[in-house]
CSV table of C-alpha atoms in Angstrom, one decimal:
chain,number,residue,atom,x,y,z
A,926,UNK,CA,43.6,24.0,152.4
A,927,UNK,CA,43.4,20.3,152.8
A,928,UNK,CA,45.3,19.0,156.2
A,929,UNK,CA,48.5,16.7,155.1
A,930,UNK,CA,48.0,12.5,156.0
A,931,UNK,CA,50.6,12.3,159.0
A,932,UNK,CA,51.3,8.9,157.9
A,933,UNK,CA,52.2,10.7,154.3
A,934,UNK,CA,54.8,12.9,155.9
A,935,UNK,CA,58.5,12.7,156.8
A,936,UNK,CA,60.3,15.9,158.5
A,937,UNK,CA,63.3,16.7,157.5
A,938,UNK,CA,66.1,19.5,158.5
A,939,UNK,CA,65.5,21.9,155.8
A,940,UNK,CA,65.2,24.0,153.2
A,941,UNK,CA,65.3,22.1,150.2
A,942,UNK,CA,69.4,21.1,149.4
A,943,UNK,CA,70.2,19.9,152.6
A,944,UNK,CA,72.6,16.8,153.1
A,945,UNK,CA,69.6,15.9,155.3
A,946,UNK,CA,67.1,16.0,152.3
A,947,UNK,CA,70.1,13.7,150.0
A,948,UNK,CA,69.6,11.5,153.0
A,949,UNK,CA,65.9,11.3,152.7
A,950,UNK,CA,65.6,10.7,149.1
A,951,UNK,CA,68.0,7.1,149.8
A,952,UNK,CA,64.0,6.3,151.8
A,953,UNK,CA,61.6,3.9,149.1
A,954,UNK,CA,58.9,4.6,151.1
A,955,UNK,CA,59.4,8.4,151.3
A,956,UNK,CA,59.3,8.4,147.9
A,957,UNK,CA,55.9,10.3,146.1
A,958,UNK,CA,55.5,11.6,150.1
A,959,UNK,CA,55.2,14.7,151.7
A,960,UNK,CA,58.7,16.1,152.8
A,961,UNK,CA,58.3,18.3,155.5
A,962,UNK,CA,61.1,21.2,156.3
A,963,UNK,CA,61.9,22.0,159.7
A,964,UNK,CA,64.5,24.2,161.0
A,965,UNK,CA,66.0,21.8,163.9
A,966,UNK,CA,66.2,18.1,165.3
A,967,UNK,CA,63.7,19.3,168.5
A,968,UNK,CA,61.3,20.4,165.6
A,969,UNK,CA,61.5,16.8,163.6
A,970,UNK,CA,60.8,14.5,166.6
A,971,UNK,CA,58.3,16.7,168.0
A,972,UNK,CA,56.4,16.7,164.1
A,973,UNK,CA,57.0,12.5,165.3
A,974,UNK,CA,56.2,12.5,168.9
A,975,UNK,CA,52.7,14.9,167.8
A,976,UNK,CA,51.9,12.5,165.0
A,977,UNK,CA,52.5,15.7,162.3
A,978,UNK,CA,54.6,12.9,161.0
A,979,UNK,CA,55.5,9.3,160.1
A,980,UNK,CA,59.1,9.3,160.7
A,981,UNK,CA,61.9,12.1,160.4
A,982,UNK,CA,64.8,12.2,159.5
A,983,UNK,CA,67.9,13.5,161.4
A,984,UNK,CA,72.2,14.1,161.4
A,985,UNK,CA,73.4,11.6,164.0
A,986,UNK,CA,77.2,11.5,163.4
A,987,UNK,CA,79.9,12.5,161.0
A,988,UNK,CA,83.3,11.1,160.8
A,989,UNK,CA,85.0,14.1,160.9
A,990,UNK,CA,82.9,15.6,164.1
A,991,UNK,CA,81.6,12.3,166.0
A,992,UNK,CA,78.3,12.3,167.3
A,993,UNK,CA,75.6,15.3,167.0
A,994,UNK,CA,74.9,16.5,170.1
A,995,UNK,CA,71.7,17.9,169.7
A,996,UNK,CA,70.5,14.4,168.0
A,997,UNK,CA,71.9,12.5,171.0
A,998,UNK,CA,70.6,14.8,173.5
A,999,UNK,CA,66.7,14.5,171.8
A,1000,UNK,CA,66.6,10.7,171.5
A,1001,UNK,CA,67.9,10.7,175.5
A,1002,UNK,CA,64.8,13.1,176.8
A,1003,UNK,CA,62.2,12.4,174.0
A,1004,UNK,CA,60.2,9.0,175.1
A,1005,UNK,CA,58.9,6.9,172.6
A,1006,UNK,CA,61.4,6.9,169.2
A,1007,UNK,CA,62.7,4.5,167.6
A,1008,UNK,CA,65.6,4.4,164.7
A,1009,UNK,CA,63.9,2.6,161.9
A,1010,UNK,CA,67.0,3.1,159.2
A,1011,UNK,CA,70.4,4.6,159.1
A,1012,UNK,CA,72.0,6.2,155.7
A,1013,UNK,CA,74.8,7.6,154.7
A,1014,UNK,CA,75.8,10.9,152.7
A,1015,UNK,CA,79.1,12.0,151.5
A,1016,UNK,CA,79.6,15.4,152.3
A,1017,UNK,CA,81.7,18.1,150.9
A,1018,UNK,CA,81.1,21.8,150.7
A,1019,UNK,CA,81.4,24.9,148.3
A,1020,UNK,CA,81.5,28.4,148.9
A,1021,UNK,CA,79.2,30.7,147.3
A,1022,UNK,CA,77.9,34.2,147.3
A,1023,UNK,CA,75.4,36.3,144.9
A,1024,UNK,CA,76.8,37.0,141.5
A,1025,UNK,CA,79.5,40.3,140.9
A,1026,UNK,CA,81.2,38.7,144.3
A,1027,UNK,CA,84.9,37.9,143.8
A,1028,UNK,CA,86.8,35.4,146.5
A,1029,UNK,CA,88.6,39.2,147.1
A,1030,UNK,CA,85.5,40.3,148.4
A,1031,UNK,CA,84.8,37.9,150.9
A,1032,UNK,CA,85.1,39.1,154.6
A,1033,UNK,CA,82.4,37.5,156.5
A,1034,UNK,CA,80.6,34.4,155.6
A,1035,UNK,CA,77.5,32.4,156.6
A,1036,UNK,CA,78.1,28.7,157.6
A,1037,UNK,CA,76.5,26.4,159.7
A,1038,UNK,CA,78.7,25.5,162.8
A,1039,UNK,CA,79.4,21.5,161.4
A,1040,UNK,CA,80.2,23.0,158.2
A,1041,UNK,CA,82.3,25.6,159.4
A,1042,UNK,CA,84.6,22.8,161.8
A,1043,UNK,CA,84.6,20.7,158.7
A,1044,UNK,CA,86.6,23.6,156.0
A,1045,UNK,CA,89.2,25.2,158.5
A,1046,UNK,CA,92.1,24.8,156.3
A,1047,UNK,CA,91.2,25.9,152.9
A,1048,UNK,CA,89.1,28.4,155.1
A,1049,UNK,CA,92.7,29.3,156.7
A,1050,UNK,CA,94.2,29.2,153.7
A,1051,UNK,CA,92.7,31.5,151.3
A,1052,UNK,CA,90.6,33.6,153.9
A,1053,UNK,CA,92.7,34.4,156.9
A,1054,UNK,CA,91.0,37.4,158.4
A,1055,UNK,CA,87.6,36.8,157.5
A,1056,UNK,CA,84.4,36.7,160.1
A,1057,UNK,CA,81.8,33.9,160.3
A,1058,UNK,CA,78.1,34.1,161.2
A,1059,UNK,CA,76.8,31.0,161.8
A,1060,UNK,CA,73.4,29.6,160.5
A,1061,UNK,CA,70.7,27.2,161.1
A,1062,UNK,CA,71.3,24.8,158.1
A,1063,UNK,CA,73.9,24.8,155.4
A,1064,UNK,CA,71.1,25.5,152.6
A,1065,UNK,CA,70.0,28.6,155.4
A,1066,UNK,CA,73.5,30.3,155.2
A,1067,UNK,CA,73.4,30.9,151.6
A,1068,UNK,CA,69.7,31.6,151.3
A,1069,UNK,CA,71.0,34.6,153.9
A,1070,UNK,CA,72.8,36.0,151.0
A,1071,UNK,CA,69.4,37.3,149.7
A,1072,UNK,CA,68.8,39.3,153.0
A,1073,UNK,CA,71.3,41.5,153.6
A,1074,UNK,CA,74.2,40.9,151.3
A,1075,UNK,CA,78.0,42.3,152.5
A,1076,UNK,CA,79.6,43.0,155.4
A,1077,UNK,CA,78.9,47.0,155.4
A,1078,UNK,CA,75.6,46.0,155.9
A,1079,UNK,CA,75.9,43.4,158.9
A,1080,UNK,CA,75.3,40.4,156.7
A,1081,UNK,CA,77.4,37.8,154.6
A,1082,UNK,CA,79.6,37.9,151.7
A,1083,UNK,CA,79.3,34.3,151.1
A,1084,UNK,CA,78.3,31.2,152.6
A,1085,UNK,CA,79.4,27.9,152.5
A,1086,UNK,CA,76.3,25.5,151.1
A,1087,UNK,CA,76.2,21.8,149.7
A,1088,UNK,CA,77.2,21.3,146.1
A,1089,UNK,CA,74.3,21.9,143.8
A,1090,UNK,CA,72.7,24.5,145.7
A,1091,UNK,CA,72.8,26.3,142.5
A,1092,UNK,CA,70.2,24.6,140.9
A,1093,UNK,CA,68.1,26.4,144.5
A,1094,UNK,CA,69.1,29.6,144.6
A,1095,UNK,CA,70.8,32.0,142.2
A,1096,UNK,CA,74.3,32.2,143.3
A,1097,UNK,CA,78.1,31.5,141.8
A,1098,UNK,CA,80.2,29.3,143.1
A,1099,UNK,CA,83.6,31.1,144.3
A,1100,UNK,CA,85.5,27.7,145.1
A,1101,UNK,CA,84.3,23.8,144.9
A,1102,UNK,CA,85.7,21.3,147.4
A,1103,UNK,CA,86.8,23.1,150.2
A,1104,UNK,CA,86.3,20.7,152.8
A,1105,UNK,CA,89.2,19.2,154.7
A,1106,UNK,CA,88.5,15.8,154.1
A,1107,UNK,CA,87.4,14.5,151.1
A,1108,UNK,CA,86.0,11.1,152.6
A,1109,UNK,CA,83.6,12.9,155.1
A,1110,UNK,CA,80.8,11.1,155.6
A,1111,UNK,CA,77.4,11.6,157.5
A,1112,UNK,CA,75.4,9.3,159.3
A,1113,UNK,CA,71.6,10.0,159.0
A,1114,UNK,CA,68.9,7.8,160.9
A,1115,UNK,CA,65.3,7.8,160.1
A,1116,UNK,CA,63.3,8.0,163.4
A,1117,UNK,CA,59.4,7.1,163.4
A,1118,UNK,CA,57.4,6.0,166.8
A,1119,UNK,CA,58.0,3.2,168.9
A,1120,UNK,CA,57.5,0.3,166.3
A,1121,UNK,CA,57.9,-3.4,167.1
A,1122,UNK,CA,61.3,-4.5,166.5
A,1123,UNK,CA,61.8,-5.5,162.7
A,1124,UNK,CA,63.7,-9.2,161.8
A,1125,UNK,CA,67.3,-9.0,161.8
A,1126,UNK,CA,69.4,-9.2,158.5
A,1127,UNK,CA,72.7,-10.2,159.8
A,1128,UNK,CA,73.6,-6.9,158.8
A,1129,UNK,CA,72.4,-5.2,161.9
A,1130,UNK,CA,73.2,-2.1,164.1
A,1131,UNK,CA,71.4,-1.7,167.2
A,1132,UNK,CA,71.8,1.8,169.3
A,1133,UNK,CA,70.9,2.3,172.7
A,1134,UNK,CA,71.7,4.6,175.3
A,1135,UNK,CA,73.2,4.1,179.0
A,1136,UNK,CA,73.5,5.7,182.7
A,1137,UNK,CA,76.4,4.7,184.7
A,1138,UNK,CA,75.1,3.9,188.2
A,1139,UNK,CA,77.6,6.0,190.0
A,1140,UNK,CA,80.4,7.7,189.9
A,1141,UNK,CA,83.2,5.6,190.6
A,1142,UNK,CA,86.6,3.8,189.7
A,1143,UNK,CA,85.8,1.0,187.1
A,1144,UNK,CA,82.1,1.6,186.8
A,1145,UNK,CA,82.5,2.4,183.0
A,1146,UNK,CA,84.6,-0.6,182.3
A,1147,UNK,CA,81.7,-3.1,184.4
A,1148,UNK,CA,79.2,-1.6,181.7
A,1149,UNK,CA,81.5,-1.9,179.1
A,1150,UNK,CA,82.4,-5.5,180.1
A,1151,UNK,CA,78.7,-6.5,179.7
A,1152,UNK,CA,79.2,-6.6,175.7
A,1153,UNK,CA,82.9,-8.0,175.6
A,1154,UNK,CA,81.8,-10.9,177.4
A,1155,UNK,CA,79.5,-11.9,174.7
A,1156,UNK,CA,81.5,-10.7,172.1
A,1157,UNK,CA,79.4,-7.6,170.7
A,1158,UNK,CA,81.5,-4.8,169.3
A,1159,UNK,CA,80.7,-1.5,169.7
A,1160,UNK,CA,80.6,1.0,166.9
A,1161,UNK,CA,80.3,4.0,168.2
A,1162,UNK,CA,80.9,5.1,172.5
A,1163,UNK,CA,80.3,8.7,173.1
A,1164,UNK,CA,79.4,10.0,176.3
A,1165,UNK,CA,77.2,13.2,176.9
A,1166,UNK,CA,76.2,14.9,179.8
A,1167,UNK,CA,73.4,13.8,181.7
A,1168,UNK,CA,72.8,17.4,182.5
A,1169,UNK,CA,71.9,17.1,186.9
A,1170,UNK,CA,75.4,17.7,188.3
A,1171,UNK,CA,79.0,18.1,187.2
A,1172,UNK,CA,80.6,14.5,186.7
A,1173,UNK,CA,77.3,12.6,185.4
A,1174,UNK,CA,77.2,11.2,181.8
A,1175,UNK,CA,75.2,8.8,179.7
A,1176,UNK,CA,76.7,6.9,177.1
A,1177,UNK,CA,75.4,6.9,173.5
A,1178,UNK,CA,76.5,3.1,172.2
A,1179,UNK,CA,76.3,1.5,168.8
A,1180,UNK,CA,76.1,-2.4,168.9
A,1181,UNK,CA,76.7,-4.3,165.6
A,1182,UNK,CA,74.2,-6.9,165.8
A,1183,UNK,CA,70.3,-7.1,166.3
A,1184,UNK,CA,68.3,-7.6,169.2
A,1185,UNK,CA,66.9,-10.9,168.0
A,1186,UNK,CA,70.8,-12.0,168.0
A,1187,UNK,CA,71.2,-13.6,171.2
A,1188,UNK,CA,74.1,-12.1,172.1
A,1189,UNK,CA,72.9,-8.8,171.9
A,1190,UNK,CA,70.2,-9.7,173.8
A,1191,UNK,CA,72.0,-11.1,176.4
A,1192,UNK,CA,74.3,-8.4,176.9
A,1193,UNK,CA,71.5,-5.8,177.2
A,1194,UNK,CA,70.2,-7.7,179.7
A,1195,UNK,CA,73.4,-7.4,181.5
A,1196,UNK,CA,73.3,-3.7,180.7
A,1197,UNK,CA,69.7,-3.8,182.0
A,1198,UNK,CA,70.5,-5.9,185.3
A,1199,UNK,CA,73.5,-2.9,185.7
A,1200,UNK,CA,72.4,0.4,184.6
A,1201,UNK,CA,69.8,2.9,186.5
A,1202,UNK,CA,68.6,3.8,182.9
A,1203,UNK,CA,69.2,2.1,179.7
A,1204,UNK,CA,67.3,3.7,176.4
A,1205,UNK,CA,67.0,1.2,174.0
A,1206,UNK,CA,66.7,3.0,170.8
A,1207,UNK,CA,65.8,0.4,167.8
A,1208,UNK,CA,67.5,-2.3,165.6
A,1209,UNK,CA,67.7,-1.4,162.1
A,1210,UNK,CA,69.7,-2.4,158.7
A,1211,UNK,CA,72.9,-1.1,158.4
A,1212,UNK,CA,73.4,1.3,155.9
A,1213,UNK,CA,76.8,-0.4,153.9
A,1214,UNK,CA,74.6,-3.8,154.3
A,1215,UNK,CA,78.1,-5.3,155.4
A,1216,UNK,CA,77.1,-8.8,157.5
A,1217,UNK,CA,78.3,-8.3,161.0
A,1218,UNK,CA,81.1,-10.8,161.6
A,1219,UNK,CA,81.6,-12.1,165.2
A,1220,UNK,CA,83.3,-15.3,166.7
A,1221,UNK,CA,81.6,-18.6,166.4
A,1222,UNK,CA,81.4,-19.0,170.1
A,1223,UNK,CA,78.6,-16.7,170.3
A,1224,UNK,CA,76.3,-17.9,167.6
A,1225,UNK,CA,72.7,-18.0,168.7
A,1226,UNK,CA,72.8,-22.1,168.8
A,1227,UNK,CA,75.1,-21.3,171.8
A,1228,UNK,CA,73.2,-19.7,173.8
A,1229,UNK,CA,69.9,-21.7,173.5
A,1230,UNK,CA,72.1,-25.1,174.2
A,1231,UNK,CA,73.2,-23.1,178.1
A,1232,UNK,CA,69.5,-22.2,178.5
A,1233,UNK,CA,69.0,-26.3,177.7
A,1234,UNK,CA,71.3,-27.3,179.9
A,1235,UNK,CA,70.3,-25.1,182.6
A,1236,UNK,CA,67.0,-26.4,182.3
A,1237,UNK,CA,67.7,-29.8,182.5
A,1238,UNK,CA,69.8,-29.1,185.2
A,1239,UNK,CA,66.4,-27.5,186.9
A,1240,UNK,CA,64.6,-30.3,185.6
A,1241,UNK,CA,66.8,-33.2,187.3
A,1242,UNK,CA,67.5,-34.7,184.4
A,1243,UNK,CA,71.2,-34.3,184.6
């Protein structure tokens, strides 16, 4: 069997179905590829890191959950990523289970953990008593249904899978829309290598991630100051722990602007000049393609007339 081009391939969080495949089929250049399943985010960045892959493609936040921890955690220890693309996947979930299975006969079901956080009520609601195993993907708790159906028999009843997973698997569909929120949305980013930085848009994100020097009153705000000053808002702060003693975090920060902009590049040089360890994770499009609106004061032409002035200053000539 022939060995796949690596520069063919893009990893994904699989089996086929997964809100993480939908996320990979939004790619232009992905399309007519090889899509590789993998079972977890270690597993897509390593397929990266070991050049099994091109790029791969990976959960990073929901707005119903926050951040991904797992995601956050592998772009802080694995060197040499970078986001190349984000996109973004509505998400809602149905319940399913093999056919003859009535919503009566539901006990225990099969869910991935996100999944599982994300349909509490109607879960609540229409199975109070019931037991949850959880599983490795959403598209993985209903293919469980084939190995050891019922709870007399230590598996699932039903699981709770993406809509459309019947056209994968032969199942029925007990109940449609049982997600809390109907708006739920998830952020997917498409990770390759350490590329050189792409132009900006002016409908930019850029992510990085940040140590705190020490632990102390006001370090956080300092940090935080570095990107008020020049007027960069943040999009996403989450903090995660570093992982080496109780009371140490990173920060996982999403700028709206580009690297090129200069006041993004200005403030990460403040970040830079602050922080022990700053992770600078890539500049990429942003996935509504909304232009990032910021005050006048810190259009680029600002920044290069101080650096003119300073120079002149240097320079004697004023």
């Amino acid at each position: 069997m022939p060995e796949t081009d690596a520069s063919e391939t893009y990893s994904y969080l699989g089996p086929a179905g997964t809100f993480t495949e939908a996320a990979l089929a939004q790619v232009p250049q992905a399309m007519g590829k090889t899509w590789r399943s993998v079972n977890n985010v270690g597993e897509a960045l390593d397929d990266v890191v070991n050049g099994h892959s091109v790029a791969a493609m990976i959960a990073i936040e929901n707005s119903v959950e926050g951040g991904v921890s797992a995601t956050q955690d592998a772009l802080a220890n694995i060197p040499g990523l970078r986001i190349i693309g984000e996109y973004l996947v509505p998400v809602n979930f149905v319940l399913v289970a093999v056919p003859g299975t009535t919503l009566a006969d539901v006990k225990v079901l099969n869910a991935h953990p996100v999944a599982y956080a994300q349909c509490h009520l109607w879960l609540d609601a229409n199975l109070p008593s019931h037991g949850h195993i959880p599983a490795t993907s959403n598209v993985a708790a209903a293919a469980s249904l084939f190995e050891a159906t019922g709870s007399a028999s230590g598996g699932a009843d039903a699981a709770i899978a993406p809509p459309g997973i019947t056209a994968h698997h032969d199942l029925v569909v007990l109940a449609e829309n049982i997600g809390d929120n109907p708006n739920a949305v998830t952020r997917f980013v498409l990770v390759s290598r350490t590329v050189p930085t792409p132009p900006a848009t002016g409908a930019d994100k850029t992510s990085i991630i940040a140590e705190l020097p020490d632990d102390r009153a006001g370090a956080l705000l300092e940090m935080l100051e570095q990107f008020a000053t020049r007027g960069v808002n943040m999009s996403l702060l989450e903090s995660r722990p570093i992982g080496d003693a109780l009371g140490r975090y990173r920060f996982v920060i999403d700028l709206d602007g580009h690297l090129l902009d200069e006041r993004v590049a200005d403030a990460l040089l403040g970040v830079r000049r602050f922080s022990p360890k700053v992770i600078f994770l890539g500049s990429y499009p942003r996935a509504d393609r909304d232009p990032v609106r910021f005050d006048a004061r810190y259009e680029n032409e600002i920044f290069s007339e101080a650096r003119d002035w300073l120079d002149r200053l240097e320079r004697g000539l004023e």
